[in-house]
């Protein structure tokens, strides 16, 4: 009892920071920040479950994008060099509402079809798909009165009731119909 | 001037007792925001960048599929291969793999499984669409092409 009165025994904690630093550096080195972002896609159902009905879709309601094995583009039966032009073309096509007889009847019926070749590179496909998605996101964003970036945030988090309402309102009668066709087997 | 000289007896040291706490806070931040890489990726991964990205809502529902040329070409050849978890699989094993991944989830969430593709830019669409076909058969229809963000020039 007499001993403790002499002075409070204290553990030297100056090296605590060093220990914490060591741990911090370990985690900094060993971890990678998870990247869980990307382009989303909903695949069609199993081909064996779909009944074989031939539905005739008028030519004007389909926006055709073909990519061949040397990554060259054919958009609406005409060759195209610059991928970035697709975005404006799709907007014009979808928002036509029956005015131009070559373009779609209404956004509800408009379909964008992407057909690749088995030899098309994934890089090219992503470039094209990115522009197609971007065109739709731009149009939804305009309908909801927000920016493209904000729209994607809203669409990614529909568990929030406010977001869900905006999301459903903008997508009403305005579906995103992107068809990814089976690629050609021939290497043309 | 000497008039104004006062003896300052205040201690000029900055107290460092809170330093470990600050470092610990940083440490916890990194521990929470990062995930340890679970698998060693044996295929090349130069993933093309895109701009129109969306974020996944639930990480637990995501399973990753990697495609690309094997890193060890002398052992596995240089044809693009498919990797799931830690091993190479064939395209016809995809259905079985999806079933295994679904079994890991709660029963109510099994239909919401999302498959994330991490594909090298040189992979041909033939392989990618073959895998997509298998996923349709396995009824795992939510797909994401996982890509990094491209900065606008």
PDB file of N, CA, C and O in Angstrom, chain A residues 16 20-21 23-24 27-28 31-32 34 36-47 87 117-123 125 130 134 137 148 152 155-156 158 183, chain B residues 20 23 27 30-31 34-35 37 48 50-57 59 64 119-121 123-126 129-130 132-133 135-137 141 143-147 150 153:
ATOM      1  N   UNK A  16       2.166   3.715 -29.068  1.00  0.00           N
ATOM      2  CA  UNK A  16       0.831   3.304 -29.539  1.00  0.00           C
ATOM      3  C   UNK A  16       0.586   3.783 -30.965  1.00  0.00           C
ATOM      4  O   UNK A  16       0.076   3.033 -31.811  1.00  0.00           O
ATOM      5  N   UNK A  20      -0.315   1.589 -34.341  1.00  0.00           N
ATOM      6  CA  UNK A  20      -1.484   1.869 -35.175  1.00  0.00           C
ATOM      7  C   UNK A  20      -1.065   2.168 -36.602  1.00  0.00           C
ATOM      8  O   UNK A  20      -1.705   1.723 -37.551  1.00  0.00           O
ATOM      9  N   UNK A  21       0.031   2.908 -36.760  1.00  0.00           N
ATOM     10  CA  UNK A  21       0.544   3.221 -38.093  1.00  0.00           C
ATOM     11  C   UNK A  21       0.898   1.952 -38.859  1.00  0.00           C
ATOM     12  O   UNK A  21       0.586   1.803 -40.040  1.00  0.00           O
ATOM     13  N   UNK A  23      -0.311  -1.050 -38.451  1.00  0.00           N
ATOM     14  CA  UNK A  23      -1.559  -1.706 -38.864  1.00  0.00           C
ATOM     15  C   UNK A  23      -2.167  -0.994 -40.059  1.00  0.00           C
ATOM     16  O   UNK A  23      -2.620  -1.620 -41.026  1.00  0.00           O
ATOM     17  N   UNK A  24      -2.173   0.325 -39.985  1.00  0.00           N
ATOM     18  CA  UNK A  24      -2.761   1.134 -41.057  1.00  0.00           C
ATOM     19  C   UNK A  24      -2.057   0.860 -42.379  1.00  0.00           C
ATOM     20  O   UNK A  24      -2.702   0.631 -43.406  1.00  0.00           O
ATOM     21  N   UNK A  27      -3.002  -2.504 -43.863  1.00  0.00           N
ATOM     22  CA  UNK A  27      -4.295  -2.515 -44.554  1.00  0.00           C
ATOM     23  C   UNK A  27      -4.255  -1.743 -45.865  1.00  0.00           C
ATOM     24  O   UNK A  27      -4.890  -2.115 -46.843  1.00  0.00           O
ATOM     25  N   UNK A  28      -3.493  -0.651 -45.854  1.00  0.00           N
ATOM     26  CA  UNK A  28      -3.365   0.133 -47.086  1.00  0.00           C
ATOM     27  C   UNK A  28      -2.777  -0.703 -48.209  1.00  0.00           C
ATOM     28  O   UNK A  28      -3.181  -0.624 -49.354  1.00  0.00           O
ATOM     29  N   UNK A  31      -5.161  -4.197 -49.205  1.00  0.00           N
ATOM     30  CA  UNK A  31      -6.547  -4.132 -49.676  1.00  0.00           C
ATOM     31  C   UNK A  31      -6.659  -3.367 -50.987  1.00  0.00           C
ATOM     32  O   UNK A  31      -5.846  -2.522 -51.305  1.00  0.00           O
ATOM     33  N   UNK A  32      -7.691  -3.726 -51.733  1.00  0.00           N
ATOM     34  CA  UNK A  32      -8.029  -2.984 -52.943  1.00  0.00           C
ATOM     35  C   UNK A  32      -9.434  -2.453 -52.754  1.00  0.00           C
ATOM     36  O   UNK A  32     -10.299  -3.155 -52.233  1.00  0.00           O
ATOM     37  N   UNK A  34     -12.984  -1.928 -53.535  1.00  0.00           N
ATOM     38  CA  UNK A  34     -13.874  -2.714 -54.389  1.00  0.00           C
ATOM     39  C   UNK A  34     -14.512  -1.823 -55.442  1.00  0.00           C
ATOM     40  O   UNK A  34     -14.978  -0.737 -55.149  1.00  0.00           O
ATOM     41  N   UNK A  36     -17.489  -1.835 -57.700  1.00  0.00           N
ATOM     42  CA  UNK A  36     -18.733  -2.528 -57.979  1.00  0.00           C
ATOM     43  C   UNK A  36     -19.622  -1.662 -58.865  1.00  0.00           C
ATOM     44  O   UNK A  36     -20.800  -1.542 -58.654  1.00  0.00           O
ATOM     45  N   UNK A  37     -18.985  -1.043 -59.850  1.00  0.00           N
ATOM     46  CA  UNK A  37     -19.740  -0.240 -60.801  1.00  0.00           C
ATOM     47  C   UNK A  37     -19.618  -0.858 -62.180  1.00  0.00           C
ATOM     48  O   UNK A  37     -18.635  -1.526 -62.472  1.00  0.00           O
ATOM     49  N   UNK A  38     -20.594  -0.611 -62.999  1.00  0.00           N
ATOM     50  CA  UNK A  38     -20.527  -1.151 -64.347  1.00  0.00           C
ATOM     51  C   UNK A  38     -21.779  -0.875 -65.135  1.00  0.00           C
ATOM     52  O   UNK A  38     -22.669  -0.163 -64.682  1.00  0.00           O
ATOM     53  N   UNK A  39     -21.805  -1.434 -66.331  1.00  0.00           N
ATOM     54  CA  UNK A  39     -22.965  -1.289 -67.205  1.00  0.00           C
ATOM     55  C   UNK A  39     -23.907  -2.440 -66.929  1.00  0.00           C
ATOM     56  O   UNK A  39     -23.503  -3.596 -66.964  1.00  0.00           O
ATOM     57  N   UNK A  40     -25.161  -2.130 -66.667  1.00  0.00           N
ATOM     58  CA  UNK A  40     -26.095  -3.198 -66.315  1.00  0.00           C
ATOM     59  C   UNK A  40     -26.858  -3.691 -67.540  1.00  0.00           C
ATOM     60  O   UNK A  40     -26.997  -2.983 -68.533  1.00  0.00           O
ATOM     61  N   UNK A  41     -27.326  -4.900 -67.418  1.00  0.00           N
ATOM     62  CA  UNK A  41     -28.043  -5.527 -68.522  1.00  0.00           C
ATOM     63  C   UNK A  41     -28.964  -6.596 -67.952  1.00  0.00           C
ATOM     64  O   UNK A  41     -28.590  -7.313 -67.039  1.00  0.00           O
ATOM     65  N   UNK A  42     -30.171  -6.667 -68.493  1.00  0.00           N
ATOM     66  CA  UNK A  42     -31.085  -7.735 -68.109  1.00  0.00           C
ATOM     67  C   UNK A  42     -31.164  -8.710 -69.276  1.00  0.00           C
ATOM     68  O   UNK A  42     -31.562  -8.335 -70.372  1.00  0.00           O
ATOM     69  N   UNK A  43     -30.772  -9.946 -69.042  1.00  0.00           N
ATOM     70  CA  UNK A  43     -30.787 -10.927 -70.121  1.00  0.00           C
ATOM     71  C   UNK A  43     -32.217 -11.411 -70.381  1.00  0.00           C
ATOM     72  O   UNK A  43     -33.031 -11.444 -69.467  1.00  0.00           O
ATOM     73  N   UNK A  44     -32.503 -11.807 -71.615  1.00  0.00           N
ATOM     74  CA  UNK A  44     -33.818 -12.383 -71.894  1.00  0.00           C
ATOM     75  C   UNK A  44     -33.921 -13.781 -71.281  1.00  0.00           C
ATOM     76  O   UNK A  44     -32.905 -14.366 -70.923  1.00  0.00           O
ATOM     77  N   UNK A  45     -35.156 -14.322 -71.155  1.00  0.00           N
ATOM     78  CA  UNK A  45     -35.309 -15.641 -70.546  1.00  0.00           C
ATOM     79  C   UNK A  45     -34.669 -16.750 -71.372  1.00  0.00           C
ATOM     80  O   UNK A  45     -34.267 -16.541 -72.517  1.00  0.00           O
ATOM     81  N   UNK A  46     -34.602 -17.896 -70.764  1.00  0.00           N
ATOM     82  CA  UNK A  46     -34.088 -19.088 -71.417  1.00  0.00           C
ATOM     83  C   UNK A  46     -34.775 -19.319 -72.766  1.00  0.00           C
ATOM     84  O   UNK A  46     -35.995 -19.379 -72.821  1.00  0.00           O
ATOM     85  N   UNK A  47     -34.009 -19.459 -73.842  1.00  0.00           N
ATOM     86  CA  UNK A  47     -34.626 -19.615 -75.164  1.00  0.00           C
ATOM     87  C   UNK A  47     -35.578 -20.799 -75.246  1.00  0.00           C
ATOM     88  O   UNK A  47     -36.525 -20.785 -76.034  1.00  0.00           O
ATOM     89  N   UNK A  87     -25.125   8.118 -79.934  1.00  0.00           N
ATOM     90  CA  UNK A  87     -25.955   8.654 -78.859  1.00  0.00           C
ATOM     91  C   UNK A  87     -27.042   9.602 -79.391  1.00  0.00           C
ATOM     92  O   UNK A  87     -28.220   9.435 -79.095  1.00  0.00           O
ATOM     93  N   UNK A 117     -20.498  -9.790 -84.067  1.00  0.00           N
ATOM     94  CA  UNK A 117     -19.973 -10.993 -84.691  1.00  0.00           C
ATOM     95  C   UNK A 117     -19.206 -11.745 -83.603  1.00  0.00           C
ATOM     96  O   UNK A 117     -18.794 -11.148 -82.611  1.00  0.00           O
ATOM     97  N   UNK A 118     -18.999 -13.043 -83.782  1.00  0.00           N
ATOM     98  CA  UNK A 118     -18.233 -13.779 -82.766  1.00  0.00           C
ATOM     99  C   UNK A 118     -16.806 -13.249 -82.644  1.00  0.00           C
ATOM    100  O   UNK A 118     -16.147 -13.438 -81.632  1.00  0.00           O
ATOM    101  N   UNK A 119     -16.337 -12.594 -83.700  1.00  0.00           N
ATOM    102  CA  UNK A 119     -14.972 -12.087 -83.677  1.00  0.00           C
ATOM    103  C   UNK A 119     -14.854 -10.641 -83.225  1.00  0.00           C
ATOM    104  O   UNK A 119     -13.761 -10.096 -83.130  1.00  0.00           O
ATOM    105  N   UNK A 120     -15.978 -10.006 -82.895  1.00  0.00           N
ATOM    106  CA  UNK A 120     -15.940  -8.632 -82.405  1.00  0.00           C
ATOM    107  C   UNK A 120     -15.236  -8.591 -81.057  1.00  0.00           C
ATOM    108  O   UNK A 120     -15.440  -9.463 -80.232  1.00  0.00           O
ATOM    109  N   UNK A 121     -14.429  -7.559 -80.841  1.00  0.00           N
ATOM    110  CA  UNK A 121     -13.752  -7.485 -79.546  1.00  0.00           C
ATOM    111  C   UNK A 121     -14.698  -6.915 -78.498  1.00  0.00           C
ATOM    112  O   UNK A 121     -15.589  -6.124 -78.794  1.00  0.00           O
ATOM    113  N   UNK A 122     -14.471  -7.365 -77.266  1.00  0.00           N
ATOM    114  CA  UNK A 122     -15.298  -6.929 -76.137  1.00  0.00           C
ATOM    115  C   UNK A 122     -15.188  -5.421 -75.948  1.00  0.00           C
ATOM    116  O   UNK A 122     -16.153  -4.753 -75.607  1.00  0.00           O
ATOM    117  N   UNK A 123     -14.005  -4.886 -76.246  1.00  0.00           N
ATOM    118  CA  UNK A 123     -13.772  -3.453 -76.070  1.00  0.00           C
ATOM    119  C   UNK A 123     -14.740  -2.644 -76.930  1.00  0.00           C
ATOM    120  O   UNK A 123     -15.361  -1.684 -76.466  1.00  0.00           O
ATOM    121  N   UNK A 125     -17.567  -3.634 -78.240  1.00  0.00           N
ATOM    122  CA  UNK A 125     -18.938  -3.841 -77.784  1.00  0.00           C
ATOM    123  C   UNK A 125     -19.266  -2.920 -76.610  1.00  0.00           C
ATOM    124  O   UNK A 125     -20.326  -2.298 -76.576  1.00  0.00           O
ATOM    125  N   UNK A 130     -22.118   1.330 -74.185  1.00  0.00           N
ATOM    126  CA  UNK A 130     -22.029   2.497 -73.327  1.00  0.00           C
ATOM    127  C   UNK A 130     -22.796   3.680 -73.927  1.00  0.00           C
ATOM    128  O   UNK A 130     -23.536   4.377 -73.234  1.00  0.00           O
ATOM    129  N   UNK A 134     -26.109   5.325 -72.497  1.00  0.00           N
ATOM    130  CA  UNK A 134     -25.987   6.753 -72.229  1.00  0.00           C
ATOM    131  C   UNK A 134     -27.128   7.530 -72.854  1.00  0.00           C
ATOM    132  O   UNK A 134     -27.680   8.438 -72.233  1.00  0.00           O
ATOM    133  N   UNK A 137     -30.173   6.981 -70.706  1.00  0.00           N
ATOM    134  CA  UNK A 137     -30.053   7.686 -69.429  1.00  0.00           C
ATOM    135  C   UNK A 137     -30.234   9.185 -69.631  1.00  0.00           C
ATOM    136  O   UNK A 137     -30.851   9.866 -68.806  1.00  0.00           O
ATOM    137  N   UNK A 148     -27.705  13.617 -65.955  1.00  0.00           N
ATOM    138  CA  UNK A 148     -27.457  12.203 -66.241  1.00  0.00           C
ATOM    139  C   UNK A 148     -26.863  11.482 -65.023  1.00  0.00           C
ATOM    140  O   UNK A 148     -27.321  10.407 -64.644  1.00  0.00           O
ATOM    141  N   UNK A 152     -28.559   8.375 -62.755  1.00  0.00           N
ATOM    142  CA  UNK A 152     -28.001   7.041 -62.512  1.00  0.00           C
ATOM    143  C   UNK A 152     -27.934   6.744 -61.027  1.00  0.00           C
ATOM    144  O   UNK A 152     -28.095   5.601 -60.609  1.00  0.00           O
ATOM    145  N   UNK A 155     -31.495   5.782 -60.136  1.00  0.00           N
ATOM    146  CA  UNK A 155     -31.836   4.457 -60.644  1.00  0.00           C
ATOM    147  C   UNK A 155     -31.118   3.352 -59.876  1.00  0.00           C
ATOM    148  O   UNK A 155     -31.603   2.226 -59.809  1.00  0.00           O
ATOM    149  N   UNK A 156     -29.961   3.675 -59.312  1.00  0.00           N
ATOM    150  CA  UNK A 156     -29.216   2.656 -58.576  1.00  0.00           C
ATOM    151  C   UNK A 156     -29.768   2.448 -57.177  1.00  0.00           C
ATOM    152  O   UNK A 156     -29.469   1.465 -56.530  1.00  0.00           O
ATOM    153  N   UNK A 158     -33.316   2.525 -55.760  1.00  0.00           N
ATOM    154  CA  UNK A 158     -34.765   2.701 -55.810  1.00  0.00           C
ATOM    155  C   UNK A 158     -35.431   2.258 -54.514  1.00  0.00           C
ATOM    156  O   UNK A 158     -36.653   2.263 -54.416  1.00  0.00           O
ATOM    157  N   UNK A 183     -24.647 -13.528 -81.780  1.00  0.00           N
ATOM    158  CA  UNK A 183     -23.692 -13.124 -82.812  1.00  0.00           C
ATOM    159  C   UNK A 183     -23.659 -14.071 -84.006  1.00  0.00           C
ATOM    160  O   UNK A 183     -24.009 -15.241 -83.897  1.00  0.00           O
TER     161      UNK A 183
ATOM    162  N   UNK B  20      -2.613   8.582 -31.364  1.00  0.00           N
ATOM    163  CA  UNK B  20      -3.027   7.206 -31.646  1.00  0.00           C
ATOM    164  C   UNK B  20      -4.499   7.102 -32.019  1.00  0.00           C
ATOM    165  O   UNK B  20      -4.869   6.344 -32.912  1.00  0.00           O
ATOM    166  N   UNK B  23      -4.919   8.062 -35.647  1.00  0.00           N
ATOM    167  CA  UNK B  23      -4.421   7.004 -36.523  1.00  0.00           C
ATOM    168  C   UNK B  23      -5.387   5.825 -36.518  1.00  0.00           C
ATOM    169  O   UNK B  23      -5.680   5.240 -37.554  1.00  0.00           O
ATOM    170  N   UNK B  27      -7.303   4.033 -39.541  1.00  0.00           N
ATOM    171  CA  UNK B  27      -7.198   2.590 -39.692  1.00  0.00           C
ATOM    172  C   UNK B  27      -8.580   1.972 -39.862  1.00  0.00           C
ATOM    173  O   UNK B  27      -8.816   1.181 -40.767  1.00  0.00           O
ATOM    174  N   UNK B  30     -10.126   2.635 -43.271  1.00  0.00           N
ATOM    175  CA  UNK B  30      -9.639   1.767 -44.339  1.00  0.00           C
ATOM    176  C   UNK B  30     -10.114   0.332 -44.172  1.00  0.00           C
ATOM    177  O   UNK B  30     -10.388  -0.361 -45.130  1.00  0.00           O
ATOM    178  N   UNK B  31     -10.216  -0.107 -42.919  1.00  0.00           N
ATOM    179  CA  UNK B  31     -10.677  -1.469 -42.695  1.00  0.00           C
ATOM    180  C   UNK B  31     -12.113  -1.650 -43.168  1.00  0.00           C
ATOM    181  O   UNK B  31     -12.480  -2.693 -43.703  1.00  0.00           O
ATOM    182  N   UNK B  34     -12.516  -1.083 -47.392  1.00  0.00           N
ATOM    183  CA  UNK B  34     -11.839  -1.972 -48.335  1.00  0.00           C
ATOM    184  C   UNK B  34     -12.181  -3.426 -48.053  1.00  0.00           C
ATOM    185  O   UNK B  34     -12.537  -3.796 -46.944  1.00  0.00           O
ATOM    186  N   UNK B  35     -12.090  -4.212 -49.105  1.00  0.00           N
ATOM    187  CA  UNK B  35     -12.278  -5.649 -48.936  1.00  0.00           C
ATOM    188  C   UNK B  35     -10.994  -6.359 -49.345  1.00  0.00           C
ATOM    189  O   UNK B  35     -10.358  -5.967 -50.312  1.00  0.00           O
ATOM    190  N   UNK B  37      -8.859  -8.935 -51.163  1.00  0.00           N
ATOM    191  CA  UNK B  37      -9.084  -9.658 -52.407  1.00  0.00           C
ATOM    192  C   UNK B  37      -9.157 -11.155 -52.099  1.00  0.00           C
ATOM    193  O   UNK B  37      -8.263 -11.731 -51.511  1.00  0.00           O
ATOM    194  N   UNK B  48     -11.982  -2.572 -70.442  1.00  0.00           N
ATOM    195  CA  UNK B  48     -12.292  -1.308 -71.117  1.00  0.00           C
ATOM    196  C   UNK B  48     -13.095  -0.382 -70.208  1.00  0.00           C
ATOM    197  O   UNK B  48     -13.894  -0.832 -69.394  1.00  0.00           O
ATOM    198  N   UNK B  50     -15.774   2.783 -69.293  1.00  0.00           N
ATOM    199  CA  UNK B  50     -17.057   3.293 -69.772  1.00  0.00           C
ATOM    200  C   UNK B  50     -17.475   4.475 -68.917  1.00  0.00           C
ATOM    201  O   UNK B  50     -16.877   4.737 -67.869  1.00  0.00           O
ATOM    202  N   UNK B  51     -18.477   5.205 -69.375  1.00  0.00           N
ATOM    203  CA  UNK B  51     -18.901   6.399 -68.630  1.00  0.00           C
ATOM    204  C   UNK B  51     -20.250   6.233 -67.926  1.00  0.00           C
ATOM    205  O   UNK B  51     -20.471   6.811 -66.886  1.00  0.00           O
ATOM    206  N   UNK B  52     -21.143   5.458 -68.536  1.00  0.00           N
ATOM    207  CA  UNK B  52     -22.522   5.415 -68.026  1.00  0.00           C
ATOM    208  C   UNK B  52     -22.685   4.329 -66.972  1.00  0.00           C
ATOM    209  O   UNK B  52     -23.460   3.399 -67.134  1.00  0.00           O
ATOM    210  N   UNK B  53     -21.956   4.450 -65.873  1.00  0.00           N
ATOM    211  CA  UNK B  53     -21.941   3.372 -64.902  1.00  0.00           C
ATOM    212  C   UNK B  53     -23.053   3.498 -63.891  1.00  0.00           C
ATOM    213  O   UNK B  53     -23.516   4.582 -63.576  1.00  0.00           O
ATOM    214  N   UNK B  54     -23.456   2.349 -63.399  1.00  0.00           N
ATOM    215  CA  UNK B  54     -24.389   2.333 -62.284  1.00  0.00           C
ATOM    216  C   UNK B  54     -23.804   1.521 -61.155  1.00  0.00           C
ATOM    217  O   UNK B  54     -23.048   0.611 -61.372  1.00  0.00           O
ATOM    218  N   UNK B  55     -24.203   1.900 -59.943  1.00  0.00           N
ATOM    219  CA  UNK B  55     -23.647   1.244 -58.777  1.00  0.00           C
ATOM    220  C   UNK B  55     -24.553   0.084 -58.374  1.00  0.00           C
ATOM    221  O   UNK B  55     -25.768   0.179 -58.503  1.00  0.00           O
ATOM    222  N   UNK B  56     -23.937  -0.968 -57.872  1.00  0.00           N
ATOM    223  CA  UNK B  56     -24.733  -2.096 -57.406  1.00  0.00           C
ATOM    224  C   UNK B  56     -25.280  -1.799 -56.030  1.00  0.00           C
ATOM    225  O   UNK B  56     -24.615  -1.194 -55.205  1.00  0.00           O
ATOM    226  N   UNK B  57     -26.511  -2.256 -55.813  1.00  0.00           N
ATOM    227  CA  UNK B  57     -27.125  -1.970 -54.529  1.00  0.00           C
ATOM    228  C   UNK B  57     -26.622  -2.908 -53.437  1.00  0.00           C
ATOM    229  O   UNK B  57     -26.292  -2.484 -52.350  1.00  0.00           O
ATOM    230  N   UNK B  59     -23.935  -5.784 -52.455  1.00  0.00           N
ATOM    231  CA  UNK B  59     -22.714  -6.505 -52.842  1.00  0.00           C
ATOM    232  C   UNK B  59     -22.833  -8.000 -52.623  1.00  0.00           C
ATOM    233  O   UNK B  59     -22.208  -8.793 -53.305  1.00  0.00           O
ATOM    234  N   UNK B  64     -18.657 -12.905 -59.321  1.00  0.00           N
ATOM    235  CA  UNK B  64     -17.806 -12.420 -60.405  1.00  0.00           C
ATOM    236  C   UNK B  64     -17.352 -13.542 -61.329  1.00  0.00           C
ATOM    237  O   UNK B  64     -17.042 -14.643 -60.882  1.00  0.00           O
ATOM    238  N   UNK B 119     -14.066  -8.594 -67.924  1.00  0.00           N
ATOM    239  CA  UNK B 119     -13.579  -9.158 -69.163  1.00  0.00           C
ATOM    240  C   UNK B 119     -12.460  -8.297 -69.740  1.00  0.00           C
ATOM    241  O   UNK B 119     -12.566  -7.070 -69.779  1.00  0.00           O
ATOM    242  N   UNK B 120     -11.427  -8.939 -70.199  1.00  0.00           N
ATOM    243  CA  UNK B 120     -10.311  -8.260 -70.842  1.00  0.00           C
ATOM    244  C   UNK B 120     -10.767  -7.707 -72.187  1.00  0.00           C
ATOM    245  O   UNK B 120     -11.617  -8.296 -72.857  1.00  0.00           O
ATOM    246  N   UNK B 121     -10.178  -6.574 -72.586  1.00  0.00           N
ATOM    247  CA  UNK B 121     -10.673  -5.905 -73.801  1.00  0.00           C
ATOM    248  C   UNK B 121     -10.443  -6.716 -75.076  1.00  0.00           C
ATOM    249  O   UNK B 121     -11.114  -6.508 -76.077  1.00  0.00           O
ATOM    250  N   UNK B 123     -10.848  -9.983 -75.452  1.00  0.00           N
ATOM    251  CA  UNK B 123     -11.707 -11.171 -75.559  1.00  0.00           C
ATOM    252  C   UNK B 123     -12.739 -10.949 -76.662  1.00  0.00           C
ATOM    253  O   UNK B 123     -13.248  -9.853 -76.845  1.00  0.00           O
ATOM    254  N   UNK B 124     -13.003 -12.027 -77.413  1.00  0.00           N
ATOM    255  CA  UNK B 124     -13.978 -11.904 -78.499  1.00  0.00           C
ATOM    256  C   UNK B 124     -15.396 -12.100 -77.966  1.00  0.00           C
ATOM    257  O   UNK B 124     -15.622 -12.813 -76.992  1.00  0.00           O
ATOM    258  N   UNK B 125     -16.345 -11.494 -78.661  1.00  0.00           N
ATOM    259  CA  UNK B 125     -17.733 -11.581 -78.229  1.00  0.00           C
ATOM    260  C   UNK B 125     -18.289 -13.003 -78.295  1.00  0.00           C
ATOM    261  O   UNK B 125     -19.284 -13.308 -77.655  1.00  0.00           O
ATOM    262  N   UNK B 126     -17.649 -13.874 -79.084  1.00  0.00           N
ATOM    263  CA  UNK B 126     -18.101 -15.254 -79.170  1.00  0.00           C
ATOM    264  C   UNK B 126     -18.150 -15.905 -77.798  1.00  0.00           C
ATOM    265  O   UNK B 126     -19.178 -16.455 -77.388  1.00  0.00           O
ATOM    266  N   UNK B 129     -20.768 -14.159 -75.452  1.00  0.00           N
ATOM    267  CA  UNK B 129     -22.180 -14.477 -75.697  1.00  0.00           C
ATOM    268  C   UNK B 129     -22.479 -15.935 -75.378  1.00  0.00           C
ATOM    269  O   UNK B 129     -23.600 -16.260 -74.986  1.00  0.00           O
ATOM    270  N   UNK B 130     -21.488 -16.824 -75.515  1.00  0.00           N
ATOM    271  CA  UNK B 130     -21.700 -18.212 -75.093  1.00  0.00           C
ATOM    272  C   UNK B 130     -22.006 -18.271 -73.599  1.00  0.00           C
ATOM    273  O   UNK B 130     -22.914 -18.980 -73.160  1.00  0.00           O
ATOM    274  N   UNK B 132     -23.196 -15.822 -71.807  1.00  0.00           N
ATOM    275  CA  UNK B 132     -24.503 -15.201 -71.576  1.00  0.00           C
ATOM    276  C   UNK B 132     -25.631 -16.185 -71.849  1.00  0.00           C
ATOM    277  O   UNK B 132     -26.639 -16.210 -71.142  1.00  0.00           O
ATOM    278  N   UNK B 133     -25.438 -17.005 -72.873  1.00  0.00           N
ATOM    279  CA  UNK B 133     -26.443 -18.012 -73.202  1.00  0.00           C
ATOM    280  C   UNK B 133     -26.607 -19.004 -72.054  1.00  0.00           C
ATOM    281  O   UNK B 133     -27.728 -19.349 -71.676  1.00  0.00           O
ATOM    282  N   UNK B 135     -25.983 -18.418 -68.950  1.00  0.00           N
ATOM    283  CA  UNK B 135     -26.605 -17.719 -67.828  1.00  0.00           C
ATOM    284  C   UNK B 135     -28.118 -17.643 -68.013  1.00  0.00           C
ATOM    285  O   UNK B 135     -28.879 -17.747 -67.053  1.00  0.00           O
ATOM    286  N   UNK B 136     -28.534 -17.478 -69.274  1.00  0.00           N
ATOM    287  CA  UNK B 136     -29.976 -17.466 -69.536  1.00  0.00           C
ATOM    288  C   UNK B 136     -30.570 -18.809 -69.178  1.00  0.00           C
ATOM    289  O   UNK B 136     -31.637 -18.891 -68.572  1.00  0.00           O
ATOM    290  N   UNK B 137     -29.861 -19.878 -69.541  1.00  0.00           N
ATOM    291  CA  UNK B 137     -30.349 -21.229 -69.227  1.00  0.00           C
ATOM    292  C   UNK B 137     -30.383 -21.447 -67.719  1.00  0.00           C
ATOM    293  O   UNK B 137     -31.232 -22.158 -67.209  1.00  0.00           O
ATOM    294  N   UNK B 141     -30.354 -13.848 -64.720  1.00  0.00           N
ATOM    295  CA  UNK B 141     -30.484 -12.932 -65.843  1.00  0.00           C
ATOM    296  C   UNK B 141     -30.051 -11.517 -65.533  1.00  0.00           C
ATOM    297  O   UNK B 141     -30.109 -10.642 -66.395  1.00  0.00           O
ATOM    298  N   UNK B 143     -27.228  -9.060 -65.141  1.00  0.00           N
ATOM    299  CA  UNK B 143     -25.845  -9.083 -65.576  1.00  0.00           C
ATOM    300  C   UNK B 143     -25.256  -7.687 -65.449  1.00  0.00           C
ATOM    301  O   UNK B 143     -25.957  -6.690 -65.575  1.00  0.00           O
ATOM    302  N   UNK B 144     -23.969  -7.636 -65.171  1.00  0.00           N
ATOM    303  CA  UNK B 144     -23.309  -6.343 -65.164  1.00  0.00           C
ATOM    304  C   UNK B 144     -21.935  -6.483 -65.787  1.00  0.00           C
ATOM    305  O   UNK B 144     -21.185  -7.385 -65.435  1.00  0.00           O
ATOM    306  N   UNK B 145     -21.639  -5.611 -66.734  1.00  0.00           N
ATOM    307  CA  UNK B 145     -20.289  -5.560 -67.265  1.00  0.00           C
ATOM    308  C   UNK B 145     -19.515  -4.617 -66.357  1.00  0.00           C
ATOM    309  O   UNK B 145     -19.671  -3.407 -66.451  1.00  0.00           O
ATOM    310  N   UNK B 146     -18.722  -5.184 -65.477  1.00  0.00           N
ATOM    311  CA  UNK B 146     -18.004  -4.371 -64.518  1.00  0.00           C
ATOM    312  C   UNK B 146     -16.875  -3.621 -65.223  1.00  0.00           C
ATOM    313  O   UNK B 146     -16.015  -4.222 -65.839  1.00  0.00           O
ATOM    314  N   UNK B 147     -16.918  -2.303 -65.145  1.00  0.00           N
ATOM    315  CA  UNK B 147     -15.897  -1.492 -65.817  1.00  0.00           C
ATOM    316  C   UNK B 147     -15.496  -0.318 -64.930  1.00  0.00           C
ATOM    317  O   UNK B 147     -16.297   0.156 -64.138  1.00  0.00           O
ATOM    318  N   UNK B 150     -14.543   6.027 -66.946  1.00  0.00           N
ATOM    319  CA  UNK B 150     -13.673   6.772 -67.850  1.00  0.00           C
ATOM    320  C   UNK B 150     -13.905   8.259 -67.618  1.00  0.00           C
ATOM    321  O   UNK B 150     -15.041   8.707 -67.538  1.00  0.00           O
ATOM    322  N   UNK B 153     -12.939  13.470 -71.648  1.00  0.00           N
ATOM    323  CA  UNK B 153     -11.854  14.356 -72.082  1.00  0.00           C
ATOM    324  C   UNK B 153     -12.411  15.762 -72.297  1.00  0.00           C
ATOM    325  O   UNK B 153     -13.541  15.949 -72.637  1.00  0.00           O
TER     326      UNK B 153
END
